[in-house]
Amino acid sequence: MADLETHPVPEAVEPESWRLRVTGTVERPLVCDRDDLAALSLETVVDDFVCEAGWEATDLAWRGVRLETLLRRAAPTPDSAHALVRAMDDGYACSFPLDRLRESVLAVELEGDPLPVEHGGPARLVPVGADADCWEQVKWVTEIEIGETPFPDADTAKDVALSRLE
Ligand SMILES: Nc1nc2c(c(=O)[nH]1)N[C@H]1C(S)=C(S)[C@@H](COP(=O)(O)O)O[C@H]1N2
Ligand SMILES: [Mo]
């Protein structure tokens, strides 16, 4: 088994004051803390991870909440089709079609332990799909904004990730 690489944690990441918000075109905006998430039904997904920079990690056991569970509570409007997943490191955000996000897991544990902050704790998005891009695994997820229209300007993740390769 190969592990994830470990990268510096940006200063803006403050796990103690962490909250998850579900905002945008929803009937019931949500705010959750760690206990709220832990009280939901959690499931385990085992997945390999490949970074564009040329390294990979295998057989990672993530445990977390299926986004569908949270979205059902927030109740997106019928015309909602897009989501922007924002992180605590300012400006990092990645957009998804809402249907893909529903199937994805918001992980709070890795290999049976609380997700360490260096790997995105308290919560890291684990998108479904074998061809997911590394920048889509958003660490330190703090807001999920739902929209009826796409979020092209706010979607910074790919540019941030690729700029580190230069
Ligand atoms: N919030 C946030 N999430 C992020 C990134 C980032 O810079 N900020 N980098 C992405 C990239 S390019 C990779 S390869 C992985 C790295 O995860 P790791 O630090 O746990 O190895 O996190 C992804 N998620
Ligand atoms: Mo990456």
PDB file of C-alpha atoms and ligand atoms in Angstrom:
ATOM      1  CA  MET A   1       0.000   0.000   0.000  1.00  0.00           C
ATOM      2  CA  ALA A   2       1.296   3.461  -0.874  1.00  0.00           C
ATOM      3  CA  ASP A   3       0.266   6.368   1.362  1.00  0.00           C
ATOM      4  CA  LEU A   4      -0.814   9.873   0.480  1.00  0.00           C
ATOM      5  CA  GLU A   5       1.939  12.437   0.240  1.00  0.00           C
ATOM      6  CA  THR A   6       1.927  14.987   3.039  1.00  0.00           C
ATOM      7  CA  HIS A   7       1.842  18.690   2.198  1.00  0.00           C
ATOM      8  CA  PRO A   8       2.072  21.825   4.365  1.00  0.00           C
ATOM      9  CA  VAL A   9      -1.230  22.955   5.916  1.00  0.00           C
ATOM     10  CA  PRO A  10      -2.074  26.541   4.879  1.00  0.00           C
ATOM     11  CA  GLU A  11      -2.393  29.084   7.714  1.00  0.00           C
ATOM     12  CA  ALA A  12      -6.050  29.803   6.953  1.00  0.00           C
ATOM     13  CA  VAL A  13      -6.974  26.250   7.973  1.00  0.00           C
ATOM     14  CA  GLU A  14      -8.386  26.310  11.520  1.00  0.00           C
ATOM     15  CA  PRO A  15      -9.869  22.913  12.377  1.00  0.00           C
ATOM     16  CA  GLU A  16     -11.051  24.100  15.834  1.00  0.00           C
ATOM     17  CA  SER A  17     -13.553  26.570  14.419  1.00  0.00           C
ATOM     18  CA  TRP A  18     -14.584  24.278  11.555  1.00  0.00           C
ATOM     19  CA  ARG A  19     -18.191  24.213  10.387  1.00  0.00           C
ATOM     20  CA  LEU A  20     -19.746  22.853   7.207  1.00  0.00           C
ATOM     21  CA  ARG A  21     -22.353  25.044   5.514  1.00  0.00           C
ATOM     22  CA  VAL A  22     -24.730  24.057   2.742  1.00  0.00           C
ATOM     23  CA  THR A  23     -25.875  27.256   1.052  1.00  0.00           C
ATOM     24  CA  GLY A  24     -27.251  28.612  -2.212  1.00  0.00           C
ATOM     25  CA  THR A  25     -30.427  27.456  -3.920  1.00  0.00           C
ATOM     26  CA  VAL A  26     -31.655  25.201  -1.100  1.00  0.00           C
ATOM     27  CA  GLU A  27     -34.860  25.365   0.907  1.00  0.00           C
ATOM     28  CA  ARG A  28     -33.086  24.682   4.216  1.00  0.00           C
ATOM     29  CA  PRO A  29     -29.521  26.024   4.457  1.00  0.00           C
ATOM     30  CA  LEU A  30     -27.494  23.843   6.855  1.00  0.00           C
ATOM     31  CA  VAL A  31     -24.684  24.405   9.317  1.00  0.00           C
ATOM     32  CA  CYS A  32     -23.065  21.286  10.832  1.00  0.00           C
ATOM     33  CA  ASP A  33     -20.218  20.702  13.247  1.00  0.00           C
ATOM     34  CA  ARG A  34     -18.205  17.498  13.686  1.00  0.00           C
ATOM     35  CA  ASP A  35     -20.731  15.950  16.065  1.00  0.00           C
ATOM     36  CA  ASP A  36     -23.609  16.609  13.667  1.00  0.00           C
ATOM     37  CA  LEU A  37     -21.726  14.837  10.882  1.00  0.00           C
ATOM     38  CA  ALA A  38     -20.648  11.922  13.079  1.00  0.00           C
ATOM     39  CA  ALA A  39     -24.303  11.379  14.038  1.00  0.00           C
ATOM     40  CA  LEU A  40     -25.253  10.713  10.407  1.00  0.00           C
ATOM     41  CA  SER A  41     -24.886   7.281   8.873  1.00  0.00           C
ATOM     42  CA  LEU A  42     -21.314   6.851   7.721  1.00  0.00           C
ATOM     43  CA  GLU A  43     -20.068   4.502   5.049  1.00  0.00           C
ATOM     44  CA  THR A  44     -16.666   3.289   3.933  1.00  0.00           C
ATOM     45  CA  VAL A  45     -15.240   3.594   0.437  1.00  0.00           C
ATOM     46  CA  VAL A  46     -11.881   2.139  -0.569  1.00  0.00           C
ATOM     47  CA  ASP A  47     -10.192   3.936  -3.415  1.00  0.00           C
ATOM     48  CA  ASP A  48      -6.854   4.605  -5.091  1.00  0.00           C
ATOM     49  CA  PHE A  49      -5.706   8.191  -5.532  1.00  0.00           C
ATOM     50  CA  VAL A  50      -3.581   9.506  -8.392  1.00  0.00           C
ATOM     51  CA  CYS A  51      -2.089  13.015  -8.387  1.00  0.00           C
ATOM     52  CA  GLU A  52      -1.338  14.786 -11.641  1.00  0.00           C
ATOM     53  CA  ALA A  53       2.126  15.544 -10.238  1.00  0.00           C
ATOM     54  CA  GLY A  54       3.054  11.898 -10.718  1.00  0.00           C
ATOM     55  CA  TRP A  55       2.477  10.083  -7.430  1.00  0.00           C
ATOM     56  CA  GLU A  56      -0.259   7.803  -6.216  1.00  0.00           C
ATOM     57  CA  ALA A  57      -1.709   6.221  -3.114  1.00  0.00           C
ATOM     58  CA  THR A  58      -3.499   2.884  -3.102  1.00  0.00           C
ATOM     59  CA  ASP A  59      -6.288   1.220  -1.128  1.00  0.00           C
ATOM     60  CA  LEU A  60      -7.251   4.251   0.927  1.00  0.00           C
ATOM     61  CA  ALA A  61     -10.163   3.470   3.258  1.00  0.00           C
ATOM     62  CA  TRP A  62     -12.232   6.631   3.669  1.00  0.00           C
ATOM     63  CA  ARG A  63     -15.239   6.764   5.997  1.00  0.00           C
ATOM     64  CA  GLY A  64     -17.774   9.511   5.731  1.00  0.00           C
ATOM     65  CA  VAL A  65     -21.206  10.691   4.834  1.00  0.00           C
ATOM     66  CA  ARG A  66     -22.684  10.280   1.372  1.00  0.00           C
ATOM     67  CA  LEU A  67     -23.484  13.799   0.139  1.00  0.00           C
ATOM     68  CA  GLU A  68     -26.969  12.643  -0.800  1.00  0.00           C
ATOM     69  CA  THR A  69     -27.744  12.421   2.928  1.00  0.00           C
ATOM     70  CA  LEU A  70     -26.811  16.053   3.537  1.00  0.00           C
ATOM     71  CA  LEU A  71     -28.420  17.293   0.343  1.00  0.00           C
ATOM     72  CA  ARG A  72     -31.717  15.610   1.150  1.00  0.00           C
ATOM     73  CA  ARG A  73     -31.806  17.652   4.369  1.00  0.00           C
ATOM     74  CA  ALA A  74     -30.919  20.891   2.621  1.00  0.00           C
ATOM     75  CA  ALA A  75     -33.488  20.305  -0.135  1.00  0.00           C
ATOM     76  CA  PRO A  76     -32.061  21.898  -3.306  1.00  0.00           C
ATOM     77  CA  THR A  77     -34.646  23.640  -5.492  1.00  0.00           C
ATOM     78  CA  PRO A  78     -35.856  21.492  -8.415  1.00  0.00           C
ATOM     79  CA  ASP A  79     -33.769  23.508 -10.909  1.00  0.00           C
ATOM     80  CA  SER A  80     -30.518  23.116  -8.966  1.00  0.00           C
ATOM     81  CA  ALA A  81     -27.915  21.307 -11.071  1.00  0.00           C
ATOM     82  CA  HIS A  82     -24.526  22.613  -9.891  1.00  0.00           C
ATOM     83  CA  ALA A  83     -22.434  22.715  -6.747  1.00  0.00           C
ATOM     84  CA  LEU A  84     -19.318  24.581  -5.665  1.00  0.00           C
ATOM     85  CA  VAL A  85     -17.269  22.940  -2.912  1.00  0.00           C
ATOM     86  CA  ARG A  86     -15.271  25.533  -0.973  1.00  0.00           C
ATOM     87  CA  ALA A  87     -12.294  24.876   1.292  1.00  0.00           C
ATOM     88  CA  MET A  88     -10.804  26.676   4.309  1.00  0.00           C
ATOM     89  CA  ASP A  89      -7.635  27.585   2.383  1.00  0.00           C
ATOM     90  CA  ASP A  90      -8.949  30.836   0.956  1.00  0.00           C
ATOM     91  CA  GLY A  91     -10.074  30.770  -2.617  1.00  0.00           C
ATOM     92  CA  TYR A  92      -9.725  27.016  -3.197  1.00  0.00           C
ATOM     93  CA  ALA A  93     -13.002  25.760  -4.625  1.00  0.00           C
ATOM     94  CA  CYS A  94     -14.070  23.066  -7.074  1.00  0.00           C
ATOM     95  CA  SER A  95     -17.338  22.774  -8.971  1.00  0.00           C
ATOM     96  CA  PHE A  96     -19.327  19.608  -9.685  1.00  0.00           C
ATOM     97  CA  PRO A  97     -22.538  18.649 -11.422  1.00  0.00           C
ATOM     98  CA  LEU A  98     -24.988  18.213  -8.535  1.00  0.00           C
ATOM     99  CA  ASP A  99     -25.755  14.613  -9.526  1.00  0.00           C
ATOM    100  CA  ARG A 100     -22.098  13.654  -9.283  1.00  0.00           C
ATOM    101  CA  LEU A 101     -21.749  15.355  -5.918  1.00  0.00           C
ATOM    102  CA  ARG A 102     -24.744  13.433  -4.534  1.00  0.00           C
ATOM    103  CA  GLU A 103     -22.880  10.156  -5.124  1.00  0.00           C
ATOM    104  CA  SER A 104     -19.665  11.415  -3.522  1.00  0.00           C
ATOM    105  CA  VAL A 105     -18.556  10.974   0.077  1.00  0.00           C
ATOM    106  CA  LEU A 106     -17.486  13.631   2.540  1.00  0.00           C
ATOM    107  CA  ALA A 107     -14.808  11.722   4.448  1.00  0.00           C
ATOM    108  CA  VAL A 108     -14.189  12.331   8.158  1.00  0.00           C
ATOM    109  CA  GLU A 109     -12.000   9.254   8.783  1.00  0.00           C
ATOM    110  CA  LEU A 110      -9.024   7.681   7.012  1.00  0.00           C
ATOM    111  CA  GLU A 111      -7.907   4.123   7.792  1.00  0.00           C
ATOM    112  CA  GLY A 112     -10.144   4.039  10.873  1.00  0.00           C
ATOM    113  CA  ASP A 113      -8.792   7.231  12.474  1.00  0.00           C
ATOM    114  CA  PRO A 114     -10.187  10.767  12.474  1.00  0.00           C
ATOM    115  CA  LEU A 115      -9.004  12.402   9.256  1.00  0.00           C
ATOM    116  CA  PRO A 116      -5.712  14.196  10.074  1.00  0.00           C
ATOM    117  CA  VAL A 117      -5.652  17.912   9.315  1.00  0.00           C
ATOM    118  CA  GLU A 118      -2.726  17.465   6.903  1.00  0.00           C
ATOM    119  CA  HIS A 119      -4.965  15.306   4.723  1.00  0.00           C
ATOM    120  CA  GLY A 120      -7.963  17.615   4.861  1.00  0.00           C
ATOM    121  CA  GLY A 121      -9.540  17.003   8.265  1.00  0.00           C
ATOM    122  CA  PRO A 122     -12.134  17.586   9.547  1.00  0.00           C
ATOM    123  CA  ALA A 123     -13.680  16.803   6.140  1.00  0.00           C
ATOM    124  CA  ARG A 124     -12.368  15.903   2.684  1.00  0.00           C
ATOM    125  CA  LEU A 125     -14.437  15.326  -0.411  1.00  0.00           C
ATOM    126  CA  VAL A 126     -13.931  11.934  -2.047  1.00  0.00           C
ATOM    127  CA  PRO A 127     -15.640  12.222  -5.443  1.00  0.00           C
ATOM    128  CA  VAL A 128     -16.876   9.115  -7.185  1.00  0.00           C
ATOM    129  CA  GLY A 129     -15.431   7.962 -10.466  1.00  0.00           C
ATOM    130  CA  ALA A 130     -12.169   6.228 -11.310  1.00  0.00           C
ATOM    131  CA  ASP A 131     -11.142   9.156 -13.503  1.00  0.00           C
ATOM    132  CA  ALA A 132     -11.584  11.807 -10.793  1.00  0.00           C
ATOM    133  CA  ASP A 133      -8.906  14.511 -10.886  1.00  0.00           C
ATOM    134  CA  CYS A 134      -6.666  14.923  -7.852  1.00  0.00           C
ATOM    135  CA  TRP A 135      -7.752  18.537  -7.286  1.00  0.00           C
ATOM    136  CA  GLU A 136     -11.357  17.380  -6.953  1.00  0.00           C
ATOM    137  CA  GLN A 137     -10.550  15.729  -3.598  1.00  0.00           C
ATOM    138  CA  VAL A 138     -11.131  19.013  -1.794  1.00  0.00           C
ATOM    139  CA  LYS A 139      -9.448  19.091   1.638  1.00  0.00           C
ATOM    140  CA  TRP A 140     -10.889  21.173   4.548  1.00  0.00           C
ATOM    141  CA  VAL A 141     -14.355  21.394   2.961  1.00  0.00           C
ATOM    142  CA  THR A 142     -16.252  24.186   4.693  1.00  0.00           C
ATOM    143  CA  GLU A 143     -19.057  25.167   2.318  1.00  0.00           C
ATOM    144  CA  ILE A 144     -21.118  23.488  -0.361  1.00  0.00           C
ATOM    145  CA  GLU A 145     -22.931  26.101  -2.409  1.00  0.00           C
ATOM    146  CA  ILE A 146     -25.752  24.811  -4.585  1.00  0.00           C
ATOM    147  CA  GLY A 147     -26.738  26.658  -7.758  1.00  0.00           C
ATOM    148  CA  GLU A 148     -29.146  26.562 -10.659  1.00  0.00           C
ATOM    149  CA  THR A 149     -26.371  27.937 -12.898  1.00  0.00           C
ATOM    150  CA  PRO A 150     -22.680  26.898 -13.044  1.00  0.00           C
ATOM    151  CA  PHE A 151     -19.838  28.518 -11.057  1.00  0.00           C
ATOM    152  CA  PRO A 152     -17.152  29.007 -13.735  1.00  0.00           C
ATOM    153  CA  ASP A 153     -15.356  31.956 -12.127  1.00  0.00           C
ATOM    154  CA  ALA A 154     -15.158  30.597  -8.597  1.00  0.00           C
ATOM    155  CA  ASP A 155     -13.799  27.211  -9.692  1.00  0.00           C
ATOM    156  CA  THR A 156     -10.101  27.641  -8.861  1.00  0.00           C
ATOM    157  CA  ALA A 157      -8.979  24.147  -7.869  1.00  0.00           C
ATOM    158  CA  LYS A 158      -7.578  22.978 -11.193  1.00  0.00           C
ATOM    159  CA  ASP A 159      -5.582  26.188 -11.744  1.00  0.00           C
ATOM    160  CA  VAL A 160      -4.179  26.093  -8.202  1.00  0.00           C
ATOM    161  CA  ALA A 161      -3.178  22.444  -8.563  1.00  0.00           C
ATOM    162  CA  LEU A 162      -1.634  22.829 -12.007  1.00  0.00           C
ATOM    163  CA  SER A 163       0.229  26.015 -11.055  1.00  0.00           C
ATOM    164  CA  ARG A 164       2.086  23.957  -8.436  1.00  0.00           C
ATOM    165  CA  LEU A 165       3.424  21.720 -11.207  1.00  0.00           C
ATOM    166  CA  GLU A 166       5.155  24.572 -13.024  1.00  0.00           C
TER     167      GLU A 166
HETATM  168  N1  LIG B   1      -8.384  22.627  -0.042  1.00  0.00           N
HETATM  169  C1  LIG B   1      -7.493  22.035  -0.844  1.00  0.00           C
HETATM  170  N2  LIG B   1      -7.735  20.780  -1.257  1.00  0.00           N
HETATM  171  C2  LIG B   1      -6.857  20.148  -2.063  1.00  0.00           C
HETATM  172  C3  LIG B   1      -5.691  20.806  -2.523  1.00  0.00           C
HETATM  173  C4  LIG B   1      -5.458  22.143  -2.055  1.00  0.00           C
HETATM  174  O1  LIG B   1      -4.460  22.798  -2.366  1.00  0.00           O
HETATM  175  N3  LIG B   1      -6.391  22.704  -1.213  1.00  0.00           N
HETATM  176  N4  LIG B   1      -4.826  20.143  -3.389  1.00  0.00           N
HETATM  177  C5  LIG B   1      -5.381  18.998  -4.140  1.00  0.00           C
HETATM  178  C6  LIG B   1      -4.354  18.194  -4.799  1.00  0.00           C
HETATM  179  S1  LIG B   1      -3.739  18.754  -6.258  1.00  0.00           S
HETATM  180  C7  LIG B   1      -3.964  16.974  -4.306  1.00  0.00           C
HETATM  181  S2  LIG B   1      -2.882  15.983  -5.145  1.00  0.00           S
HETATM  182  C8  LIG B   1      -4.473  16.481  -2.998  1.00  0.00           C
HETATM  183  C9  LIG B   1      -3.312  16.133  -2.076  1.00  0.00           C
HETATM  184  O2  LIG B   1      -3.789  15.511  -0.926  1.00  0.00           O
HETATM  185  P1  LIG B   1      -2.776  15.217   0.273  1.00  0.00           P
HETATM  186  O3  LIG B   1      -2.175  16.538   0.690  1.00  0.00           O
HETATM  187  O4  LIG B   1      -3.615  14.592   1.337  1.00  0.00           O
HETATM  188  O5  LIG B   1      -1.731  14.284  -0.276  1.00  0.00           O
HETATM  189  O6  LIG B   1      -5.336  17.396  -2.354  1.00  0.00           O
HETATM  190  C10 LIG B   1      -6.202  18.085  -3.230  1.00  0.00           C
HETATM  191  N5  LIG B   1      -7.127  18.878  -2.443  1.00  0.00           N
HETATM  192 MO    MO B   2      -2.594  16.947  -7.198  1.00  0.00          MO
END
